[in-house]
Each structure stands twice: as structure tokens, then as C-alpha cells.
Coordinates of C-alpha atoms in Angstrom, one line a residue:
Chain A
M1 CA -42.2 -61.5 -8.6
Y2 CA -43.7 -63.4 -5.4
L3 CA -44.6 -67.2 -6.0
N4 CA -45.6 -69.6 -3.9
N5 CA -43.9 -73.2 -4.0
V6 CA -47.0 -74.9 -5.3
E7 CA -46.3 -71.9 -8.0
E8 CA -42.1 -71.6 -8.1
R9 CA -43.0 -75.8 -8.7
M10 CA -45.0 -75.2 -11.7
I11 CA -43.3 -72.6 -13.0
R12 CA -40.3 -75.2 -13.7
G13 CA -42.1 -77.9 -15.1
E14 CA -43.0 -80.3 -12.7
F15 CA -46.4 -79.9 -13.7
G16 CA -46.5 -80.4 -17.5
A17 CA -45.1 -78.2 -19.9
A18 CA -48.8 -76.3 -20.3
K19 CA -48.8 -75.0 -17.6
A20 CA -45.5 -74.4 -17.0
L21 CA -45.9 -71.4 -20.2
A22 CA -49.6 -70.7 -19.1
L23 CA -47.1 -69.3 -15.8
K24 CA -44.4 -67.9 -16.6
V25 CA -46.3 -65.7 -19.1
I26 CA -48.7 -64.8 -16.3
V27 CA -45.6 -63.9 -14.5
K28 CA -44.1 -61.8 -17.4
V29 CA -47.5 -60.3 -18.3
G30 CA -47.3 -59.0 -14.4
E31 CA -44.1 -58.1 -14.1
A32 CA -44.5 -56.0 -16.2
L33 CA -48.0 -54.1 -14.7
G34 CA -46.1 -54.3 -11.8
A35 CA -48.0 -57.5 -10.1
Q36 CA -46.1 -58.2 -6.9
E37 CA -47.8 -61.7 -6.8
L38 CA -50.4 -64.0 -8.3
V39 CA -53.5 -64.5 -7.1
E40 CA -55.6 -68.3 -8.3
V41 CA -59.3 -67.2 -9.6
K42 CA -62.4 -70.3 -9.4
H43 CA -63.1 -69.5 -13.5
A44 CA -61.9 -68.4 -16.1
H45 CA -63.5 -67.1 -19.0
I46 CA -62.0 -67.1 -22.2
S47 CA -62.9 -64.5 -25.2
G48 CA -61.6 -64.1 -28.5
I49 CA -62.4 -67.9 -30.2
S50 CA -64.3 -67.2 -33.3
Y51 CA -62.3 -68.3 -36.3
L52 CA -63.4 -65.2 -37.7
N53 CA -60.8 -63.3 -35.7
I54 CA -58.1 -65.2 -34.3
G55 CA -57.5 -66.9 -37.9
D56 CA -55.5 -69.5 -38.3
P57 CA -52.7 -68.2 -35.8
G58 CA -54.8 -68.4 -33.0
L59 CA -56.3 -72.3 -34.1
E60 CA -52.2 -72.9 -34.7
L61 CA -51.4 -71.2 -31.5
I62 CA -54.5 -72.9 -29.6
E63 CA -53.4 -76.4 -31.2
D64 CA -50.2 -75.6 -30.0
I65 CA -51.3 -76.2 -26.3
V66 CA -53.3 -79.0 -26.2
K67 CA -50.8 -81.2 -27.9
S68 CA -48.3 -80.4 -25.0
G69 CA -50.7 -81.4 -22.5
G70 CA -53.1 -78.1 -21.3
V71 CA -56.2 -78.7 -19.5
V72 CA -58.0 -76.2 -16.9
E73 CA -57.1 -75.9 -13.7
V74 CA -60.3 -74.1 -12.7
F75 CA -64.4 -73.6 -14.4
T76 CA -63.7 -72.4 -17.7
S77 CA -66.1 -70.9 -19.7
A78 CA -65.6 -69.1 -23.3
N79 CA -67.2 -66.8 -25.7
P80 CA -70.2 -67.8 -28.1
Y81 CA -68.6 -69.0 -31.7
V82 CA -69.3 -67.5 -35.4
V83 CA -72.5 -68.4 -36.2
I84 CA -72.6 -71.8 -38.6
S85 CA -75.7 -72.0 -39.6
D86 CA -76.8 -71.0 -43.1
Y87 CA -78.9 -67.2 -43.6
L88 CA -81.2 -67.0 -45.5
G89 CA -79.7 -70.0 -48.1
S90 CA -75.8 -68.5 -47.0
K91 CA -73.5 -69.6 -44.9
H92 CA -69.2 -69.7 -44.5
S93 CA -67.4 -71.8 -46.9
D94 CA -67.0 -75.3 -45.3
Q95 CA -63.2 -74.2 -44.1
V96 CA -64.7 -71.7 -42.4
I97 CA -67.3 -73.8 -39.9
G98 CA -64.5 -76.5 -40.2
K99 CA -62.1 -74.3 -38.7
Q100 CA -64.2 -73.2 -35.8
L101 CA -66.2 -76.7 -35.9
R102 CA -61.4 -77.7 -34.4
L103 CA -60.8 -74.2 -32.8
V104 CA -64.7 -75.5 -30.2
N105 CA -63.9 -79.3 -30.0
L106 CA -59.7 -78.0 -28.8
L107 CA -61.3 -76.1 -26.4
N108 CA -63.7 -79.3 -25.3
R109 CA -60.4 -80.8 -24.8
V110 CA -59.3 -78.3 -22.9
G111 CA -62.2 -78.7 -20.6
V112 CA -64.2 -75.3 -21.4
K113 CA -67.7 -76.5 -20.2
F114 CA -69.9 -74.1 -22.0
Y115 CA -69.9 -71.2 -24.5
T116 CA -71.5 -67.5 -24.2
C117 CA -71.2 -64.1 -23.7
V118 CA -73.3 -64.2 -20.0
P119 CA -70.9 -66.4 -17.5
Y120 CA -73.0 -64.5 -15.1
E121 CA -76.4 -66.1 -15.8
V122 CA -74.7 -69.7 -16.0
R123 CA -71.7 -70.0 -13.0
P124 CA -72.9 -66.7 -11.4
P125 CA -69.6 -65.3 -9.4
K126 CA -70.2 -64.9 -5.6
L127 CA -69.1 -61.6 -3.9
G128 CA -65.7 -61.9 -3.9
E129 CA -64.2 -64.6 -5.8
H130 CA -61.3 -63.6 -8.0
L131 CA -62.0 -64.7 -11.5
A132 CA -59.5 -64.3 -15.1
W133 CA -63.0 -63.3 -17.6
A134 CA -62.2 -62.1 -21.5
E135 CA -65.7 -60.2 -22.0
S136 CA -66.1 -56.7 -21.5
N137 CA -69.6 -56.9 -21.3
A138 CA -69.3 -59.6 -17.8
V139 CA -66.1 -58.8 -16.4
L140 CA -68.0 -55.6 -16.4
Y141 CA -71.5 -57.6 -15.1
A142 CA -69.6 -59.7 -12.2
N143 CA -67.7 -56.4 -11.1
T144 CA -70.2 -53.7 -10.4
V145 CA -73.3 -56.3 -10.1
L146 CA -71.7 -59.6 -8.2
G147 CA -69.3 -57.8 -6.2
A148 CA -67.0 -60.5 -8.0
L149 CA -63.4 -59.2 -9.1
S150 CA -61.6 -59.8 -12.5
N151 CA -60.1 -57.9 -15.0
K152 CA -60.4 -57.7 -18.8
E153 CA -57.7 -60.3 -19.7
G154 CA -56.9 -59.6 -22.8
G155 CA -55.1 -62.0 -26.3
P156 CA -54.9 -66.3 -24.8
L157 CA -54.0 -64.5 -21.6
A158 CA -57.5 -65.3 -20.0
L159 CA -56.4 -69.5 -21.5
L160 CA -53.6 -69.3 -19.5
A161 CA -54.9 -68.3 -16.5
A162 CA -57.5 -71.0 -17.1
I163 CA -54.8 -73.5 -17.6
A164 CA -52.9 -72.1 -14.1
G165 CA -55.4 -71.5 -12.3
R166 CA -54.1 -68.5 -11.5
T167 CA -53.8 -64.9 -12.9
Y168 CA -51.2 -61.8 -11.6
K169 CA -52.3 -59.8 -8.7
S170 CA -53.1 -56.5 -10.2
G171 CA -55.9 -53.5 -11.2
V172 CA -58.8 -54.5 -9.3
H173 CA -57.9 -57.9 -8.3
I174 CA -56.7 -55.2 -5.4
P175 CA -59.5 -53.1 -3.0
S176 CA -58.4 -50.1 -3.3
N177 CA -57.7 -50.0 -7.3
R178 CA -61.5 -50.8 -7.0
K179 CA -62.7 -46.6 -6.5
P180 CA -64.1 -44.1 -8.3
R181 CA -62.1 -41.9 -10.1
V182 CA -64.7 -39.6 -11.9
L183 CA -68.5 -38.5 -10.9
I184 CA -71.6 -39.0 -13.1
N185 CA -74.7 -37.9 -11.7
A186 CA -77.2 -39.4 -14.4
V187 CA -80.7 -38.5 -14.9
D188 CA -83.5 -41.1 -15.5
V189 CA -83.6 -42.8 -19.3
D190 CA -86.3 -44.9 -21.5
E191 CA -85.4 -48.4 -21.2
A192 CA -84.9 -48.2 -24.5
E193 CA -82.0 -45.2 -24.5
L194 CA -80.0 -46.7 -21.8
G195 CA -78.0 -49.0 -24.4
F196 CA -77.2 -45.5 -25.2
L197 CA -75.6 -43.8 -22.3
G198 CA -73.9 -46.7 -21.1
L199 CA -72.4 -46.2 -24.8
M200 CA -71.7 -42.0 -24.0
M201 CA -70.6 -42.4 -20.4
G202 CA -67.8 -45.2 -21.9
E203 CA -66.6 -42.3 -24.3
L204 CA -66.6 -39.8 -21.0
V205 CA -64.1 -42.2 -18.6
G206 CA -61.9 -44.5 -20.5
E207 CA -59.8 -46.4 -18.9
R208 CA -61.0 -44.8 -15.0
I209 CA -64.2 -46.0 -12.9
P210 CA -66.5 -44.3 -12.8
Y211 CA -69.7 -43.8 -9.4
I212 CA -72.5 -43.4 -11.4
S213 CA -75.1 -41.9 -9.5
G214 CA -79.7 -41.3 -10.0
L215 CA -79.9 -43.7 -12.5
R216 CA -82.5 -46.2 -12.0
F217 CA -83.1 -50.5 -13.8
R218 CA -86.5 -51.2 -14.0
N219 CA -85.5 -54.2 -14.6
A220 CA -81.9 -57.1 -15.0
Y221 CA -81.7 -56.8 -19.3
G222 CA -81.6 -52.7 -19.2
L223 CA -78.5 -53.1 -16.1
K224 CA -77.1 -55.8 -18.0
S225 CA -77.4 -54.4 -22.3
F226 CA -76.2 -50.5 -20.5
L227 CA -73.4 -52.8 -18.5
A228 CA -72.9 -54.2 -22.6
A229 CA -72.6 -50.9 -23.6
L230 CA -70.4 -49.3 -21.9
G231 CA -67.6 -51.5 -22.0
T232 CA -68.0 -50.6 -26.0
S233 CA -66.8 -47.5 -25.5
S234 CA -64.5 -47.9 -22.7
N235 CA -61.8 -49.9 -21.5
T236 CA -63.0 -50.0 -17.6
P237 CA -63.2 -53.6 -16.1
M238 CA -65.7 -51.7 -13.7
A239 CA -68.5 -49.0 -12.3
V240 CA -69.9 -48.4 -8.7
I241 CA -74.0 -48.0 -9.7
E242 CA -75.9 -46.1 -6.8
G243 CA -78.3 -49.1 -5.2
V244 CA -76.2 -51.7 -7.8
T245 CA -72.8 -51.9 -6.6
P246 CA -72.3 -54.2 -3.5
G247 CA -71.0 -52.5 -1.1
Y248 CA -71.1 -48.8 -3.3
G249 CA -71.2 -46.6 -0.1
E250 CA -68.0 -47.7 1.5
L251 CA -66.4 -47.6 -2.4
V252 CA -66.8 -44.2 -2.7
A253 CA -66.4 -42.6 0.9
G254 CA -64.1 -40.3 0.6
V255 CA -63.1 -39.9 -3.2
N256 CA -61.5 -36.9 -4.3
Y257 CA -63.4 -37.0 -8.6
E258 CA -60.7 -36.3 -11.0
E259 CA -63.9 -35.7 -13.0
V260 CA -67.0 -34.4 -12.1
F261 CA -70.0 -34.9 -15.5
N262 CA -73.5 -33.5 -14.8
L263 CA -76.0 -35.3 -17.6
S264 CA -79.1 -33.5 -18.8
Y265 CA -81.6 -35.6 -20.4
G266 CA -80.6 -32.6 -23.6
D267 CA -77.3 -34.9 -23.7
V268 CA -78.6 -38.1 -24.5
R269 CA -82.0 -37.4 -26.4
S270 CA -78.5 -35.1 -28.5
Y271 CA -76.3 -38.1 -28.2
V272 CA -78.9 -41.3 -29.1
K273 CA -80.1 -38.6 -32.1
R274 CA -76.3 -39.3 -34.3
F275 CA -77.6 -43.2 -34.8
V276 CA -80.5 -42.3 -36.3
G277 CA -80.4 -43.8 -39.6
D278 CA -82.3 -45.0 -42.9
I279 CA -82.3 -48.6 -43.0
A280 CA -81.6 -49.9 -46.2
A281 CA -83.7 -52.4 -47.6
G282 CA -82.8 -55.8 -48.6
R283 CA -81.9 -58.9 -46.5
G284 CA -82.9 -58.0 -43.0
L285 CA -81.5 -59.7 -40.6
Y286 CA -83.2 -58.9 -36.8
L287 CA -81.1 -60.1 -33.6
V288 CA -81.7 -60.1 -29.8
G289 CA -79.5 -61.6 -28.1
C290 CA -76.1 -59.4 -27.7
P291 CA -75.6 -60.3 -25.1
H292 CA -77.2 -63.8 -24.5
L293 CA -80.5 -64.1 -23.6
S294 CA -80.8 -65.5 -19.8
R295 CA -83.4 -67.8 -19.0
D296 CA -86.2 -66.3 -18.7
E297 CA -85.9 -63.2 -21.1
L298 CA -85.8 -65.8 -23.5
L299 CA -89.4 -67.2 -22.3
L300 CA -90.1 -63.8 -23.0
V301 CA -89.3 -62.2 -26.1
L302 CA -91.1 -66.1 -27.8
K303 CA -94.1 -65.9 -25.8
T304 CA -94.5 -61.9 -27.4
L305 CA -93.4 -63.7 -30.4
S306 CA -96.1 -66.5 -30.7
E307 CA -99.1 -63.8 -29.2
E308 CA -98.0 -61.3 -32.3
V309 CA -98.0 -64.2 -34.4
I310 CA -101.0 -65.4 -33.2
K311 CA -103.0 -62.8 -33.5
G312 CA -102.6 -64.4 -37.3
N313 CA -102.3 -61.0 -39.1
I314 CA -99.0 -61.2 -40.5
T315 CA -99.4 -60.6 -44.7
S316 CA -96.1 -59.1 -44.2
D317 CA -93.8 -61.1 -47.2
L318 CA -91.1 -62.7 -44.5
S319 CA -88.4 -64.6 -47.3
R320 CA -86.2 -61.7 -46.8
R321 CA -85.8 -61.4 -42.9
E322 CA -84.5 -64.1 -40.3
L323 CA -84.5 -63.4 -36.5
W324 CA -82.1 -64.7 -34.2
I325 CA -82.5 -64.6 -30.7
T326 CA -79.0 -65.4 -29.7
T327 CA -78.5 -67.2 -26.0
Y328 CA -76.6 -70.2 -24.4
E329 CA -77.4 -74.1 -25.3
G330 CA -78.6 -75.0 -21.6
F331 CA -81.1 -73.0 -21.7
V332 CA -82.8 -73.7 -25.3
S333 CA -85.4 -76.6 -23.3
G334 CA -88.5 -77.6 -22.2
D335 CA -90.9 -74.6 -22.9
V336 CA -88.4 -72.7 -24.8
L337 CA -88.0 -74.7 -27.1
E338 CA -91.5 -76.1 -28.2
L339 CA -92.1 -72.8 -28.7
A340 CA -89.2 -72.4 -30.4
N341 CA -90.1 -74.8 -32.8
K342 CA -93.7 -73.1 -33.3
L343 CA -91.2 -69.9 -34.5
V344 CA -89.3 -71.7 -37.2
K345 CA -91.0 -71.5 -39.6
Y346 CA -91.4 -68.0 -39.9
N347 CA -87.7 -67.3 -39.9
V348 CA -87.1 -67.9 -36.2
K349 CA -83.9 -69.5 -35.5
V350 CA -83.0 -69.9 -31.7
L351 CA -78.9 -70.0 -31.8
P352 CA -76.8 -71.1 -29.2
N353 CA -73.5 -70.7 -28.1
V354 CA -72.9 -68.1 -31.5
C355 CA -72.2 -64.8 -31.8
A356 CA -73.6 -62.5 -34.4
V357 CA -71.1 -59.5 -33.4
V358 CA -68.4 -62.5 -34.9
S359 CA -69.5 -64.1 -37.5
R360 CA -68.7 -61.1 -40.4
L361 CA -72.2 -61.0 -41.2
D362 CA -71.4 -58.8 -43.7
L363 CA -70.2 -61.9 -45.4
L364 CA -73.8 -63.6 -45.4
K365 CA -75.0 -61.2 -47.7
V366 CA -76.5 -59.3 -44.7
D367 CA -78.0 -56.4 -45.9
Y368 CA -79.7 -54.7 -43.1
V369 CA -79.8 -55.9 -39.2
V370 CA -81.7 -54.0 -36.7
T371 CA -81.1 -55.1 -33.5
D372 CA -82.1 -54.1 -29.7
S373 CA -78.6 -53.7 -29.0
V374 CA -76.8 -50.7 -28.6
K375 CA -73.3 -52.8 -28.1
A376 CA -74.6 -55.4 -30.9
C377 CA -74.6 -51.8 -33.6
S378 CA -71.7 -50.7 -32.3
Y379 CA -69.7 -53.6 -33.7
I380 CA -71.2 -55.0 -36.4
G381 CA -71.2 -51.1 -37.5
R382 CA -67.5 -51.1 -37.9
L383 CA -66.7 -54.5 -38.6
C384 CA -68.8 -55.6 -41.2
K385 CA -69.6 -52.3 -42.7
I386 CA -73.6 -52.5 -43.5
P387 CA -76.6 -50.3 -42.1
V388 CA -77.2 -51.1 -38.5
A389 CA -80.2 -50.1 -36.3
V390 CA -81.3 -49.8 -32.9
L391 CA -85.0 -50.8 -31.6
P392 CA -86.9 -51.8 -28.2
T393 CA -87.4 -55.4 -28.4
R394 CA -91.2 -55.4 -28.6
E395 CA -90.5 -52.5 -31.4
L396 CA -88.1 -54.4 -32.8
I397 CA -90.6 -58.2 -33.4
R398 CA -93.2 -55.5 -34.7
M399 CA -91.4 -54.6 -36.4
Y400 CA -89.5 -58.2 -37.4
L401 CA -93.0 -59.2 -37.9
Y402 CA -95.1 -56.7 -39.3
G403 CA -92.5 -54.9 -41.5
N404 CA -92.9 -51.8 -41.6
L405 CA -89.4 -49.9 -42.1
R406 CA -89.0 -47.4 -39.7
T407 CA -86.5 -46.3 -37.0
Y408 CA -87.7 -46.0 -33.9
L409 CA -85.8 -42.7 -32.7
Chain B
M1 CA -38.3 -61.9 -21.9
E2 CA -34.9 -62.4 -21.6
G3 CA -33.0 -63.7 -24.4
D4 CA -30.1 -62.4 -26.2
A5 CA -29.8 -61.8 -30.2
D6 CA -27.8 -60.0 -33.3
G7 CA -28.5 -58.8 -35.7
E8 CA -29.7 -55.9 -38.5
V9 CA -31.9 -52.6 -36.8
L10 CA -35.8 -52.3 -38.6
F11 CA -36.5 -49.3 -36.6
V12 CA -40.1 -48.7 -37.0
D13 CA -41.6 -45.4 -36.2
R14 CA -45.3 -45.7 -34.7
P15 CA -46.9 -48.6 -33.4
I16 CA -47.8 -51.6 -35.3
S17 CA -51.5 -53.9 -35.1
F18 CA -49.7 -56.9 -36.0
L19 CA -53.1 -57.9 -37.4
G20 CA -53.0 -56.4 -40.9
D21 CA -49.7 -54.3 -41.3
L22 CA -47.8 -58.2 -41.2
D23 CA -47.9 -60.8 -43.2
V24 CA -47.0 -64.4 -41.0
E25 CA -46.4 -66.1 -44.4
R26 CA -43.1 -64.2 -45.3
G27 CA -43.1 -61.9 -42.5
F28 CA -42.9 -58.9 -44.1
L29 CA -44.3 -56.3 -42.3
T30 CA -46.4 -53.3 -44.2
D31 CA -44.2 -50.1 -45.1
Y32 CA -41.4 -51.7 -43.9
G33 CA -40.1 -55.0 -45.8
C34 CA -39.1 -58.2 -43.7
V35 CA -38.7 -58.3 -40.0
R36 CA -37.2 -62.3 -40.1
G37 CA -34.2 -62.1 -38.1
K38 CA -33.9 -58.0 -37.7
L39 CA -33.4 -56.9 -33.9
L40 CA -36.8 -55.3 -34.3
V41 CA -37.6 -51.7 -32.8
F42 CA -40.8 -50.2 -32.3
P43 CA -42.6 -47.7 -30.0
G44 CA -45.8 -50.7 -29.3
S45 CA -48.1 -52.4 -31.1
S46 CA -52.2 -51.1 -31.0
G47 CA -55.6 -52.6 -31.8
S48 CA -56.4 -56.1 -32.3
T49 CA -55.9 -58.5 -30.0
V50 CA -55.6 -61.3 -32.0
G51 CA -51.3 -59.3 -31.7
P52 CA -50.3 -62.3 -29.7
Y53 CA -51.6 -65.3 -32.4
V54 CA -49.3 -63.4 -35.1
I55 CA -46.2 -63.2 -33.2
Y56 CA -46.6 -66.8 -32.3
S57 CA -47.4 -67.5 -35.8
L58 CA -44.4 -65.3 -37.4
A59 CA -41.7 -67.9 -35.1
K60 CA -43.6 -70.9 -36.1
K61 CA -42.6 -69.8 -39.1
S62 CA -39.3 -68.7 -39.1
Q63 CA -40.1 -65.0 -39.6
A64 CA -40.5 -64.4 -36.4
P65 CA -37.4 -61.0 -35.2
A66 CA -34.5 -61.9 -33.3
A67 CA -35.7 -59.8 -30.7
M68 CA -37.8 -57.5 -30.1
L69 CA -37.1 -53.9 -28.3
V70 CA -40.3 -51.6 -27.7
K71 CA -40.8 -48.4 -26.0
S72 CA -44.0 -49.6 -24.4
P73 CA -45.3 -52.7 -24.9
D74 CA -48.8 -53.7 -23.9
T75 CA -50.2 -57.7 -22.2
L76 CA -50.3 -58.6 -25.9
V77 CA -46.9 -58.3 -27.8
I78 CA -45.5 -59.7 -23.8
T79 CA -48.2 -62.8 -24.4
G80 CA -46.4 -63.2 -28.2
C81 CA -42.8 -62.8 -27.4
V82 CA -43.1 -64.8 -24.3
L83 CA -45.0 -68.2 -25.9
S84 CA -43.1 -67.6 -28.7
N85 CA -39.8 -67.2 -27.0
I86 CA -38.3 -63.8 -28.2
P87 CA -36.5 -61.8 -26.3
M88 CA -38.8 -58.6 -26.3
C89 CA -37.3 -55.5 -23.9
I90 CA -38.2 -52.0 -22.9
V91 CA -36.5 -48.8 -24.2
S92 CA -35.5 -47.5 -21.4
D93 CA -34.9 -44.0 -23.4
W94 CA -37.0 -44.0 -25.6
L95 CA -36.4 -40.7 -27.0
R96 CA -32.7 -40.7 -27.8
L97 CA -32.9 -44.3 -28.9
S98 CA -35.5 -43.2 -31.6
D99 CA -33.2 -40.1 -32.1
F100 CA -30.3 -42.2 -32.9
L101 CA -31.3 -44.8 -35.1
R102 CA -33.3 -42.6 -37.5
E103 CA -30.3 -41.1 -38.5
C104 CA -28.7 -44.5 -39.2
V105 CA -31.0 -46.9 -40.7
K106 CA -30.8 -44.1 -43.8
G107 CA -27.9 -47.2 -44.2
R108 CA -27.4 -49.7 -42.8
C109 CA -27.2 -50.6 -39.1
F110 CA -26.4 -53.8 -37.3
G111 CA -27.0 -54.4 -33.2
R112 CA -26.7 -56.7 -30.0
L113 CA -29.3 -56.9 -26.8
L114 CA -27.9 -58.5 -23.6
S115 CA -31.1 -58.7 -22.0
G116 CA -29.1 -59.8 -19.1
E117 CA -27.2 -56.7 -19.0
G118 CA -29.7 -54.5 -19.6
V119 CA -28.0 -52.8 -22.7
F120 CA -27.9 -52.5 -26.8
I121 CA -25.4 -51.6 -28.7
V122 CA -25.3 -50.8 -32.2
E123 CA -22.8 -50.6 -34.2

């Protein structure tokens, strides 16, 4: 691989042991993938920081990187981590919480600025900016909606790229690799079905970039949910979406598609039916905010909740339910905080910096989950083996408050 | 990852899931036994992205293989080996090597990896 003067000096250790090791790993991985050179990134985003996922081995490695003087070279954020607060009185052990907080402290020392899975809501990358991001929904959003360039960096690679300020130039960092390979002629679906459509398309495309034509998004939340679900069932770092992706016309010009999928509304309905199931009774967790809500989305959810509460006819027993709303901590202030505080007595918790999906809800004695996120549904079902139902946000709120245990679909 | 290594060959005929298959404390691979100091020959890894951390942890606890010879290493195996200074190489003729090893691991067999020269010698 070609290294410029600065990179040669970095790999020789002139800027410290941590940067040398970080760059060495990136170069080796890049070489194995056929990369010819490195690319400087403007923003790195680290995933895999839940202690419940990476355990002591992960903590040990990050600790050693900090000890060897590792600090970030570029703007760096990280994914949210294990929920520290309790769920209906159940908490993770002191050991788990202690080690999770130790991990966060280490990352703070490395230079991580904030913890959220929607770094694009906090520092939106510019068109054409190179990134080293590791969170799948964020990578898809950056490439597909904002026209920034990022592969899905695996394991500790995004942390190493943050320290080196560079990643290997391959995949979608190279413009010719951003062309779609398959065509999906979509149908217009209800907002509630967008997530399922994303999951369904992900299964069809696998690792290939799709061109998605004929799909309408009524708001940003729908687009976000759709891409998050697409990233759950596929490995593609981007999609080209008609009317959404910057320069989509150029990207699809002259493409001979390997495969064409024509989806009908019936296909979507029968796919969605696979997810219909009964929700078990018991201790319920209602979850909004996967991916994390933006400030506007958060305000809308809290206002909707407050309006329902003000109507004053909540007679159902909330003692066996909690509603979690996860977001970036910078959004929890002013009117948001005021509304959130008023809702605490209804077991509504606005939780910044954390993620329910990586929090092993089964260990918190959650019996069932209701969420508006297909992504959360897919992961929680697999990781925690508890029943999960998906409802549109407004229906979820009503079900939470009025306790009507029925599935939407 | 460059480097030479000597040791007993441990041939694993299926992808290894580093999270789940490997007991880091004992350096023990499910169904195959101890990996410590061995030349670990396997087709690739599967599953969790925690792989690099597990490989690193093995090395820190002195339970790591002496080298890894892999049919198609993914970024996780490469990352783990570079971070842990474990020599790793890609096996160019997997069919031939795996056929040969399948026969010879019925007893114990020893090998030498000279990665600079791209040579793997099995005795």
C-alpha cells in the first residue's frame, strides 16, 4: 500500500505507539481487501462499546490503547451503551454497570465527544466527506441521504481509524463502487410499514447496493426507520434512493442491473404478516428511540404523551410497564426536559446515551417489548429471546397508557 | 501479519466463532481442545464482531495460537492478529492443504510457517 510521508512516520512510531499500532492494523486490513492507499477521515464513529457485548476482552484492549497514549486525531463519537438505570426496580449488577462506566471513561479519555447511534443528527457530515463510521444505520444514512462516504467499519476498526485519522480506501470511498447493482421497484406503503419494507429489501439485496425507485417518505423519521431496518438484514453500506440520494440520477446512469425486484403491495403485506404474534402478559417495556430520536422527534413524542395524559382518563395500572425513550443527551434540555420531568410519574423515562438493544433486557426481567422500531424488534427478539411487537409510535403510546394488549397488525 | 512460527498443527474444518467457541481463560476451542502455541489452520471466522477482542485477550493471557493459517480471513481475524502480534497468512490452495491435513491430523503433526517466504512445511 502507498503511504505518504506523514503516514510513513506515523507507522514508524514517530507520533507514538498507539497511532503506530492503529495505522498498522488499518494498513494490514486494507491490504487484505486490496486497498491501494489510505484516506483521511473527518469523523469517526465507534460501535461495539456495550460491556454486555464486548466483555472483559474488549475492556482490556481499550484500556491498553489508552495506556499506550491513544487519543483521537479527528472528531469522534460512539454508539450508546448499556442502560444504567433500573427497569421496574431491576438493574444490571454493580459489576456490569461499573465496567460499562469504566469503558465510557476510557473512551472519554481517548476523546469521544458524545454517545448516540445518530451521529448525523448531532454533527451532520457534508456532501463528499470521508468518514470511518461503524454503526450500520448511521453509515446507511450518511451514504444514502447525505452523500458522505463511509464503509461499515467492523469491530475496533473505527476506534483505530479515529486514532490514526485515516482508514483504508476501498469500498464506497471509491466513487465507482457507489453504483447500484440491483434495482428494486417499490410500492408506496404506510408509514408503519416502512420499517418492514426496509427489512424485506435488506434480505433481497444482501451485500449489493440497491437502487430503490418509487418509494415515498412523508417525513425524516420514516426514512431513518427504513434505513435502520435495511441495515439490520443486509450488509450494504448504502442504497441509492430515487429523489433522496444526492446525485442519484448520475449514480444509476448506464447501470446494467444484476437483478430486478418488482414488489407489489401484496408482497409487503404477506411479509409483514410473518411478524404478527401475540404479546405475552407480564412486565412490559415500551420502547421508542431506535435509532435515537432527534430533538424534534423527541419533542413530538413527549407532546403526544402529555396530550394523552392531560385528557386524564388513564385508569390502567402502569405498575408493570415502563416507557423508554432513548436519545442523544444534548437534546434533553429546555422544553424537552420540562415535559420529560412531568411524565416521570407515568413511568416514562427519557434515557440519554444508552441503547435498549445492547442492554440484555431479559436480564432485567422484561417479559415482553413493544416498540415502533423494526430494527429493535429484530435484534431484541434474537438477543434476548423475548416476545416483541411493533406498533406505529402513536399507537404504541396509546397502548402504553391504556393497556390495551393487542397487536396492531 | 508477518512472522515465523513452529508448532503442532491444529486443523479446524469449520469456521470458528471466536465469541462462543473459545474459552479465553483456558485457550480452549470447543470440540478441538487447546489452541495455545498451535498452528491454527481454519477456513475463516463467523459471527460476532467481538472476534478481535477475543483474539487479543487470548494473547494477553498467553493462550494464543503461535500462528493462524486461514482460507479466507475477514477483517476481524486480521485485526485480531495484527493487534496481538500473531503471525497470520492466507492459505492459497485450501483444498490441497485441508485434504492433506485431514489425513495427517489423525495422529499429531507438526509444522513450520515461514511467512516471509510464503511457505508452510508440515512434518
